[in-house]
Coordinates of C-alpha atoms in Angstrom, one line a residue:
X1 CA 36.0 -6.2 23.1
X2 CA 34.6 -3.2 21.2
X3 CA 32.1 -5.6 19.4
X4 CA 31.0 -7.1 22.7
X5 CA 30.4 -3.6 24.1
X6 CA 28.4 -2.7 21.0
X7 CA 26.3 -5.8 21.4
X8 CA 25.7 -5.1 25.1
X9 CA 24.5 -1.6 24.3
X10 CA 22.2 -3.0 21.6
X11 CA 20.8 -5.5 24.0
X12 CA 20.1 -2.8 26.6
X13 CA 18.4 -0.6 23.9
X14 CA 16.3 -3.6 22.8
X15 CA 15.3 -4.4 26.4
X16 CA 13.8 -0.8 26.7
X17 CA 11.5 -1.3 23.7
X18 CA 7.8 -1.8 24.1
X19 CA 6.3 -5.2 23.1
X20 CA 5.1 -3.9 19.7
X21 CA 8.4 -2.3 19.0
X22 CA 10.1 -5.6 19.8
X23 CA 7.7 -7.3 17.4
X24 CA 8.7 -5.1 14.6
X25 CA 12.4 -5.2 15.5
X26 CA 14.3 -6.7 12.5
X27 CA 11.1 -7.3 10.5
X28 CA 10.7 -6.1 7.0
X29 CA 7.4 -4.6 5.9
X30 CA 5.6 -4.3 2.5
X31 CA 3.3 -1.4 2.0
X32 CA 0.9 -0.5 -0.8
X33 CA -0.6 3.0 -1.0
X34 CA 2.4 4.7 0.6
X35 CA 1.8 8.0 -1.2
X36 CA -1.8 8.2 0.1
X37 CA -3.0 10.1 3.1
X38 CA -2.9 7.0 5.4
X39 CA 0.1 5.5 3.8
X40 CA 2.3 8.5 4.3
X41 CA 1.5 8.6 8.1
X42 CA 2.1 4.8 8.3
X43 CA 5.5 5.0 6.7
X44 CA 6.6 7.9 9.0
X45 CA 5.2 6.2 12.1
X46 CA 7.0 2.9 11.5
X47 CA 10.3 4.6 10.8
X48 CA 10.2 6.9 13.7
X49 CA 8.6 4.8 16.4
X50 CA 9.9 1.3 15.6
X51 CA 13.7 1.5 16.1
X52 CA 15.5 -1.5 14.6
X53 CA 12.8 -2.2 12.0
X54 CA 14.0 -4.0 8.9
X55 CA 13.4 -2.7 5.4
X56 CA 10.2 -0.9 4.3
X57 CA 9.3 -1.9 0.8
X58 CA 7.0 0.6 -0.8
X59 CA 5.0 -0.3 -3.9
X60 CA 4.8 2.6 -6.4
X61 CA 4.2 3.3 -10.0
X62 CA 4.8 6.2 -12.3
X63 CA 2.0 8.8 -12.2
X64 CA 1.2 12.2 -13.7
X65 CA 4.5 12.4 -15.6
X66 CA 6.4 11.5 -12.5
X67 CA 8.6 8.4 -12.2
X68 CA 8.2 6.2 -9.1
X69 CA 11.6 7.5 -7.9
X70 CA 10.5 11.1 -8.3
X71 CA 7.3 10.3 -6.4
X72 CA 9.3 8.8 -3.5
X73 CA 11.5 11.9 -3.4
X74 CA 8.5 14.2 -3.3
X75 CA 7.0 12.0 -0.5
X76 CA 10.0 12.5 1.8
X77 CA 10.1 16.2 1.2
X78 CA 6.7 16.5 2.9
X79 CA 6.7 18.4 6.2
X80 CA 5.2 15.3 7.7
X81 CA 8.7 13.8 7.8
X82 CA 10.4 16.8 9.5
X83 CA 10.3 15.2 13.0
X84 CA 11.7 11.9 11.6
X85 CA 14.6 13.7 9.9
X86 CA 15.5 15.2 13.3
X87 CA 15.6 11.9 15.2
X88 CA 16.9 9.7 12.3
X89 CA 18.5 11.6 9.5
X90 CA 19.5 8.4 7.7
X91 CA 16.0 6.9 7.7
X92 CA 15.9 6.6 3.9
X93 CA 18.4 3.7 4.1
X94 CA 15.6 1.7 5.5
X95 CA 13.3 2.3 2.5
X96 CA 13.3 0.4 -0.7
X97 CA 11.2 1.3 -3.7
X98 CA 9.4 -1.5 -5.5
X99 CA 8.1 -0.7 -9.0
X100 CA 4.6 -2.1 -9.5
X101 CA 0.9 -1.6 -10.3
X102 CA -2.1 -2.8 -8.3
X103 CA -4.0 -3.8 -11.4
X104 CA -1.3 -6.1 -12.9
X105 CA -0.7 -9.7 -12.1
X106 CA 1.4 -10.1 -8.9
X107 CA 1.1 -6.3 -8.6
X108 CA 3.5 -6.0 -11.6
X109 CA 6.5 -6.8 -9.4
X110 CA 9.6 -8.1 -11.2
X111 CA 10.8 -11.7 -10.5
X112 CA 14.0 -10.4 -8.9
X113 CA 12.1 -8.0 -6.5
X114 CA 9.5 -10.6 -5.7
X115 CA 12.2 -13.1 -4.7
X116 CA 13.6 -10.5 -2.3
X117 CA 10.1 -9.9 -0.8
X118 CA 9.4 -13.6 -0.4
X119 CA 12.7 -14.0 1.5
X120 CA 12.4 -11.0 3.8
X121 CA 8.9 -9.6 4.3
X122 CA 6.8 -10.8 7.3
X123 CA 4.2 -8.1 7.6
X124 CA 2.1 -6.5 4.8
X125 CA -0.1 -3.4 4.9
X126 CA -2.6 -2.9 2.1
X127 CA -3.8 0.7 2.2
X128 CA -4.0 1.4 -1.5
X129 CA -7.5 2.1 -2.9
X130 CA -9.2 4.4 -5.3
X131 CA -11.3 6.7 -3.1
X132 CA -13.5 8.2 -5.8
X133 CA -17.2 8.0 -4.7
X134 CA -18.7 8.6 -8.2
X135 CA -16.6 6.1 -10.2
X136 CA -18.6 3.9 -12.7
X137 CA -19.0 0.4 -11.3
X138 CA -16.5 -1.2 -13.6
X139 CA -13.7 1.2 -12.6
X140 CA -14.5 0.8 -8.9
X141 CA -14.5 -3.0 -9.3
X142 CA -11.1 -3.0 -11.0
X143 CA -9.5 -1.1 -8.2
X144 CA -11.3 -2.3 -5.0
X145 CA -12.1 -5.9 -5.9
X146 CA -9.7 -7.0 -8.7
X147 CA -6.8 -5.1 -7.0
X148 CA -7.6 -6.7 -3.7
X149 CA -7.8 -10.2 -5.2
X150 CA -4.4 -9.8 -6.9
X151 CA -2.9 -8.5 -3.7
X152 CA -4.2 -11.5 -1.7
X153 CA -3.0 -13.9 -4.3
X154 CA 0.5 -12.4 -4.0
X155 CA 0.4 -12.8 -0.2
X156 CA -0.2 -16.5 -0.6
X157 CA 3.1 -16.8 -2.4
X158 CA 5.0 -15.2 0.5
X159 CA 6.0 -18.0 2.9
X160 CA 7.2 -15.8 5.9
X161 CA 4.1 -13.7 6.4
X162 CA 3.0 -13.3 10.0
X163 CA 0.4 -10.6 9.5
X164 CA -1.7 -9.0 6.7
X165 CA -3.5 -5.8 7.3
X166 CA -6.2 -4.6 4.8
X167 CA -7.7 -1.1 5.1
X168 CA -11.4 -0.8 4.4
X169 CA -14.1 1.6 5.5
X170 CA -16.6 1.7 8.4
X171 CA -19.4 2.3 5.9
X172 CA -19.5 -1.1 4.2
X173 CA -22.7 -2.3 5.7
X174 CA -25.2 -1.2 8.4
X175 CA -27.6 -3.7 9.8
X176 CA -31.3 -2.9 10.3
X177 CA -30.6 -2.0 14.0
X178 CA -28.2 0.8 12.6
X179 CA -25.2 -1.0 14.0
X180 CA -22.0 -1.8 12.0
X181 CA -20.6 -5.0 13.4
X182 CA -17.0 -6.1 13.4
X183 CA -17.6 -8.9 10.9
X184 CA -17.4 -9.6 7.2
X185 CA -20.5 -7.9 5.6
X186 CA -23.2 -9.7 3.8
X187 CA -23.5 -8.6 0.2
X188 CA -26.1 -8.8 -2.5
X189 CA -23.7 -10.6 -4.9
X190 CA -20.5 -12.4 -4.5
X191 CA -17.2 -11.0 -5.8
X192 CA -17.1 -13.8 -8.5
X193 CA -20.6 -12.8 -9.7
X194 CA -19.7 -9.2 -10.1
X195 CA -16.4 -9.9 -11.8
X196 CA -18.0 -12.3 -14.2
X197 CA -20.7 -9.7 -15.0
X198 CA -18.2 -7.0 -15.7
X199 CA -16.5 -9.3 -18.3
X200 CA -19.5 -9.5 -20.7
X201 CA -21.9 -6.7 -19.9
X202 CA -22.2 -3.7 -22.0
X203 CA -22.3 -0.2 -20.4
X204 CA -26.1 -0.2 -20.1
X205 CA -26.0 -3.6 -18.3
X206 CA -23.2 -2.4 -16.0
X207 CA -25.3 0.7 -15.1
X208 CA -28.3 -1.5 -14.3
X209 CA -26.1 -3.6 -12.0
X210 CA -24.7 -0.4 -10.4
X211 CA -28.3 0.9 -9.7
X212 CA -29.2 -2.5 -8.2
X213 CA -26.2 -2.5 -5.8
X214 CA -26.4 1.1 -4.8
X215 CA -30.0 1.1 -3.8
X216 CA -30.1 4.8 -4.3
X217 CA -28.1 5.6 -1.2
X218 CA -24.6 4.1 -1.4
X219 CA -21.7 4.8 -3.7
X220 CA -19.7 2.5 -5.9
X221 CA -16.7 3.0 -3.6
X222 CA -18.6 1.7 -0.6
X223 CA -20.2 -1.3 -2.4
X224 CA -16.9 -2.5 -3.9
X225 CA -15.0 -2.0 -0.6
X226 CA -17.6 -4.3 1.0
X227 CA -17.0 -6.9 -1.7
X228 CA -13.2 -6.4 -1.2
X229 CA -13.6 -7.5 2.4
X230 CA -15.3 -10.7 1.2
X231 CA -12.3 -11.3 -1.1
X232 CA -9.9 -10.9 1.8
X233 CA -11.8 -13.3 4.0
X234 CA -12.0 -15.9 1.1
X235 CA -8.3 -15.6 0.1
X236 CA -6.4 -15.3 3.4
X237 CA -6.3 -19.1 3.8
X238 CA -5.0 -19.2 7.4
X239 CA -2.7 -16.2 7.2
X240 CA -3.2 -14.0 10.3
X241 CA -5.2 -11.2 8.7
X242 CA -7.0 -8.1 10.0
X243 CA -9.3 -5.6 8.3
X244 CA -9.1 -2.0 9.7
X245 CA -12.2 0.1 9.1
X246 CA -11.9 3.8 9.6
X247 CA -14.8 6.2 9.2
X248 CA -14.1 9.6 7.6
X249 CA -10.4 10.1 8.1
X250 CA -9.3 13.6 9.4
X251 CA -6.0 15.4 10.2
X252 CA -3.6 14.1 12.8
X253 CA -4.5 14.4 16.4
X254 CA -1.0 14.5 17.8
X255 CA 1.5 12.3 15.9
X256 CA 3.9 13.4 14.6
X257 CA 2.3 16.8 15.4
X258 CA -1.3 18.0 15.5
X259 CA -3.3 19.1 12.5
X260 CA -1.2 17.6 9.6
X261 CA -3.1 17.0 6.4
X262 CA -2.4 17.2 2.7
X263 CA -5.8 17.2 1.0
X264 CA -8.9 19.3 0.9
X265 CA -11.0 16.2 1.3
X266 CA -12.6 15.7 4.7
X267 CA -12.8 18.0 7.7
X268 CA -9.9 20.3 6.9
X269 CA -11.2 20.9 3.4
X270 CA -14.6 22.0 4.8
X271 CA -13.1 24.3 7.3
X272 CA -10.6 25.8 4.9
X273 CA -13.3 26.4 2.2
X274 CA -15.3 28.2 4.9
X275 CA -12.3 30.2 6.0
X276 CA -11.6 31.3 2.4
X277 CA -15.2 32.4 1.9
X278 CA -15.7 29.8 -0.8
X279 CA -18.2 27.8 1.3
X280 CA -20.8 29.8 3.1
X281 CA -23.9 27.7 3.0
X282 CA -24.7 24.1 3.7
X283 CA -27.8 22.0 3.7
X284 CA -28.1 19.6 6.6
X285 CA -30.3 17.6 8.9
X286 CA -30.6 18.1 12.6
X287 CA -28.6 16.0 15.0
X288 CA -25.9 15.1 12.5
X289 CA -22.8 13.7 14.3
X290 CA -19.2 14.6 13.3
X291 CA -18.2 11.0 12.5
X292 CA -14.4 11.4 11.9
X293 CA -11.3 9.7 13.1
X294 CA -7.7 11.2 13.2
X295 CA -5.4 9.6 10.7
X296 CA -2.7 8.9 13.3
X297 CA -5.2 6.9 15.3
X298 CA -6.0 4.9 12.2
X299 CA -2.3 4.2 11.6
X300 CA -1.8 3.2 15.3
X301 CA -4.8 0.8 14.9
X302 CA -3.2 -0.7 11.8
X303 CA 0.1 -1.3 13.5
X304 CA -1.5 -2.7 16.7
X305 CA -3.8 -5.0 14.7
X306 CA -0.7 -6.4 12.8
X307 CA 0.9 -7.2 16.1
X308 CA -2.4 -8.5 17.6
X309 CA -3.2 -11.0 14.8
X310 CA 0.5 -12.2 14.6
X311 CA 0.4 -13.0 18.3
X312 CA -3.2 -14.2 18.8
X313 CA -3.5 -15.9 15.4
X314 CA -7.4 -15.7 15.2
X315 CA -9.2 -18.4 13.3
X316 CA -10.8 -15.9 10.9
X317 CA -10.2 -12.4 9.7
X318 CA -10.1 -10.0 12.6
X319 CA -12.3 -7.0 11.7
X320 CA -11.7 -3.7 13.6
X321 CA -14.0 -0.7 13.4
X322 CA -11.6 2.2 13.9
X323 CA -13.9 5.0 14.9
X324 CA -14.5 7.5 17.7
X325 CA -17.1 6.3 20.2
X326 CA -20.5 7.5 18.8
X327 CA -21.9 8.6 22.1
X328 CA -18.8 10.8 22.8
X329 CA -18.7 12.3 19.2
X330 CA -19.6 15.9 18.9
X331 CA -22.5 17.3 16.7
X332 CA -21.1 18.2 13.3
X333 CA -22.5 21.7 12.8
X334 CA -22.1 22.8 16.4
X335 CA -18.4 22.0 16.0
X336 CA -18.2 23.6 12.5
X337 CA -20.1 26.8 13.4
X338 CA -18.1 27.3 16.6
X339 CA -14.9 26.8 14.7
X340 CA -15.8 29.2 11.8
X341 CA -17.1 32.0 14.0
X342 CA -14.1 31.9 16.3
X343 CA -11.3 31.1 13.8
X344 CA -12.3 33.6 11.1
X345 CA -11.2 36.4 13.4
X346 CA -8.6 34.6 15.4
X347 CA -6.7 32.9 12.5
X348 CA -7.9 34.5 9.3
X349 CA -6.4 33.7 5.9
X350 CA -4.5 36.3 3.9
X351 CA -5.8 34.8 0.6
X352 CA -9.6 35.0 0.8
X353 CA -12.2 34.7 -1.9
X354 CA -14.5 36.9 0.1
X355 CA -15.2 37.5 3.8
X356 CA -16.0 34.2 5.5
X357 CA -19.6 33.7 6.7
X358 CA -21.2 30.4 7.4
X359 CA -24.9 29.4 7.7
X360 CA -26.5 26.0 8.0
X361 CA -30.0 25.5 6.6
X362 CA -32.4 22.7 7.4
X363 CA -35.0 23.9 4.8
X364 CA -34.3 23.5 1.1
X365 CA -35.8 26.7 -0.2
X366 CA -33.8 29.2 1.9
X367 CA -30.7 27.1 1.3
X368 CA -31.2 27.3 -2.5
X369 CA -31.7 31.1 -2.4
X370 CA -28.5 31.7 -0.4
X371 CA -26.4 29.1 -2.3
X372 CA -26.9 30.5 -5.8
X373 CA -23.7 32.5 -5.9
X374 CA -21.7 29.9 -4.0
X375 CA -22.5 27.3 -6.6
X376 CA -20.9 29.4 -9.4
X377 CA -17.5 28.7 -7.8
X378 CA -15.8 25.6 -9.2
X379 CA -14.1 24.8 -5.9
X380 CA -17.4 25.0 -4.1
X381 CA -18.8 22.2 -6.2
X382 CA -15.9 19.9 -5.3
X383 CA -16.2 20.7 -1.6
X384 CA -20.0 20.3 -1.8
X385 CA -19.7 16.9 -3.4
X386 CA -17.4 15.7 -0.6
X387 CA -19.7 17.2 2.0
X388 CA -22.7 15.5 0.4
X389 CA -21.1 12.1 1.2
X390 CA -20.9 13.2 4.9
X391 CA -24.6 14.2 4.7
X392 CA -25.8 11.1 2.9
X393 CA -24.0 8.8 5.4
X394 CA -25.1 10.9 8.4
X395 CA -28.8 11.3 7.9
X396 CA -29.2 8.1 9.9
X397 CA -26.8 7.1 12.6
X398 CA -24.0 4.6 11.7
X399 CA -23.1 3.2 15.2
X400 CA -20.0 1.0 15.0
X401 CA -19.5 -1.7 17.5
X402 CA -16.0 -1.5 18.8
X403 CA -15.5 -4.7 20.9
X404 CA -12.4 -5.8 18.9
X405 CA -11.0 -2.2 18.9
X406 CA -11.4 -2.1 22.7
X407 CA -9.9 -5.5 23.1
X408 CA -6.7 -4.4 21.3
X409 CA -6.6 -1.2 23.2
X410 CA -6.9 -3.0 26.6
X411 CA -3.9 -5.2 25.6
X412 CA -1.6 -2.3 25.2
X413 CA 0.9 -2.3 28.1
X414 CA 4.4 -1.4 29.0
X415 CA 4.6 1.8 27.0
X416 CA 2.6 0.7 23.9
X417 CA -0.5 2.6 25.2
X418 CA 1.6 5.8 24.8
X419 CA 3.5 5.1 21.6
X420 CA 0.6 3.5 19.8
X421 CA -2.2 5.5 21.4
X422 CA -5.8 4.2 20.8
X423 CA -7.5 6.2 23.5
X424 CA -10.7 7.8 22.3
X425 CA -12.3 8.4 25.7
X426 CA -10.3 11.5 26.6
X427 CA -10.7 13.4 23.4
X428 CA -11.1 17.2 23.4
X429 CA -13.1 18.1 20.3
X430 CA -12.6 21.9 20.7
X431 CA -8.8 21.5 20.8
X432 CA -8.9 19.1 17.9
X433 CA -11.0 21.4 15.7
X434 CA -8.6 24.3 16.3
X435 CA -5.7 22.0 15.3
X436 CA -7.5 21.0 12.2
X437 CA -8.1 24.7 11.3
X438 CA -4.5 25.7 11.9
X439 CA -3.3 22.6 10.1
X440 CA -5.4 23.4 7.0
X441 CA -4.1 27.0 7.1
X442 CA -0.5 25.8 7.2
X443 CA -0.3 22.6 5.2
X444 CA -3.1 23.1 2.6
X445 CA -3.3 26.9 2.2
X446 CA 0.4 27.2 2.9
X447 CA 0.1 30.3 5.1
X448 CA 2.7 30.7 7.8
X449 CA 1.5 31.5 11.3
X450 CA 3.7 34.6 11.2
X451 CA 1.3 36.3 8.8
X452 CA -1.7 36.2 11.2
X453 CA -1.4 39.8 12.3
X454 CA -1.4 41.0 8.7
X455 CA -4.3 38.6 7.9
X456 CA -6.4 40.1 10.7
X457 CA -6.0 43.6 9.2
X458 CA -6.9 42.3 5.8
X459 CA -9.9 40.5 7.2
X460 CA -11.2 43.7 8.7
X461 CA -11.0 45.4 5.3
X462 CA -12.8 42.4 3.8
X463 CA -15.5 42.7 6.4
X464 CA -15.9 46.5 5.8
X465 CA -16.1 46.0 2.0
X466 CA -18.6 43.1 2.4
X467 CA -20.8 45.0 4.8
X468 CA -20.9 48.1 2.5
X469 CA -21.7 46.1 -0.6
X470 CA -24.4 44.1 1.2
X471 CA -26.2 47.2 2.4
X472 CA -25.7 48.9 -1.0
X473 CA -27.5 46.0 -2.8
X474 CA -30.2 45.9 -0.1
X475 CA -30.9 49.6 -0.5
X476 CA -30.8 49.3 -4.3
X477 CA -33.3 46.6 -4.1
X478 CA -35.6 48.7 -1.8
X479 CA -35.2 51.6 -4.2
X480 CA -36.3 49.6 -7.3
X481 CA -39.1 47.8 -5.6
X482 CA -40.8 50.2 -3.1
X483 CA -40.1 53.8 -4.1
X484 CA -41.4 53.3 -7.6
X485 CA -44.9 52.3 -6.3
X486 CA -44.7 55.2 -3.8
X487 CA -43.6 57.6 -6.6
X488 CA -46.5 56.3 -8.8
X489 CA -49.0 57.2 -6.0
X490 CA -47.5 60.6 -5.5
X491 CA -47.8 61.3 -9.2
X492 CA -51.4 60.2 -9.3
X493 CA -52.2 62.4 -6.3
X494 CA -50.5 65.4 -7.9
X495 CA -52.6 64.9 -11.1
X496 CA -55.9 64.8 -9.1
X497 CA -55.0 68.1 -7.4
X498 CA -54.3 69.7 -10.7

């Protein structure tokens, strides 16, 4: 009797699930890149919003003197998982660590573990990548082409797969009309040609290939991600597969809470560097759009695309540009300047390098004059390199077609449109920028909101010191330049009268 009641309760709970939640009910998932920015949010989302999900198998390797087990423990200590711990304190029972390495055959997974994956896993998310824009071509090829090939080969050995999701980037290829279409890109060389070349070429030859592929405007990361997409299309062999292409990924919009981030890369890094006074000058072009997408929207897109291809079973790889609508995107520096000017007094930081001030230049000479001191700071150089990627990609518009994205969004019904939100039409950029600033303050700078009153007092002192020093040096400069010539004239006049 008790068992029948329990079953009845379970059936009632299942009936209340959304269609996507029902799809993931009882299914086991394999995830690469679980310790990355996107991967963390994906793991949290699946465990919190897909009740009844099977096991989550997370591929990890030892790194920076940390074992895979220690890295998993650190992962779950993140504040990102605080909401999940409240609703499901025993969630770690659903997680299984798989030792492996993306660059090894069959991802370095042991025979025993692989047999378990083959028997249980039906959905795979591949979000692992080496996001280093200045890697030598051979290193980028190893991670983004060879690693993808090894991953797809492994998928072909898994008989129960119903969906494979590969994470790429929206910047793989822009056509002459400035559009990025939701299709596999055309590339100058094939993956096989570049792999063969890397086998026998010396460093000079590899550099020549790199220059040929980059055309002076791309990065090795973007070129090899495009070739990685070609690998996915060639190796999927009928397995329902999607490629999700986000643009610059930024902090969470609302899920599990607004503004979460864990890295200085991207929008929060720019804002935080400005708030600390490290970054005070930027060189730009006019009409540069803020082309970013919140990480929780990217994760929702990944989950929805897995469900979509499993149900629709498209005949070819289903490519989805996961971006904000270009026409509705805000202007980058309008948003940044507004955020800096307002937030430096509203939510200042306790630990500043100097009083925050922010100027955008559209002419190279005044920018170079103002940025001399900035560029002595080591952190500024890292932030500037990240920003230069924004600038290089934003000089001309990258307008992504989003027909497939909109088709998936329109198919969300019966609660899925809320749980796995893909709405980009009703997006408040002012609110989001404030959330990004507060998120950077809390999660990157590790400054509690309770210290804001003290930070405001300290910011006033910084402003006073900065203002006094600025006028001191201005007057000193005037004294050494102008009074000397005046004094020289007075001395000459005195001599004549004598």
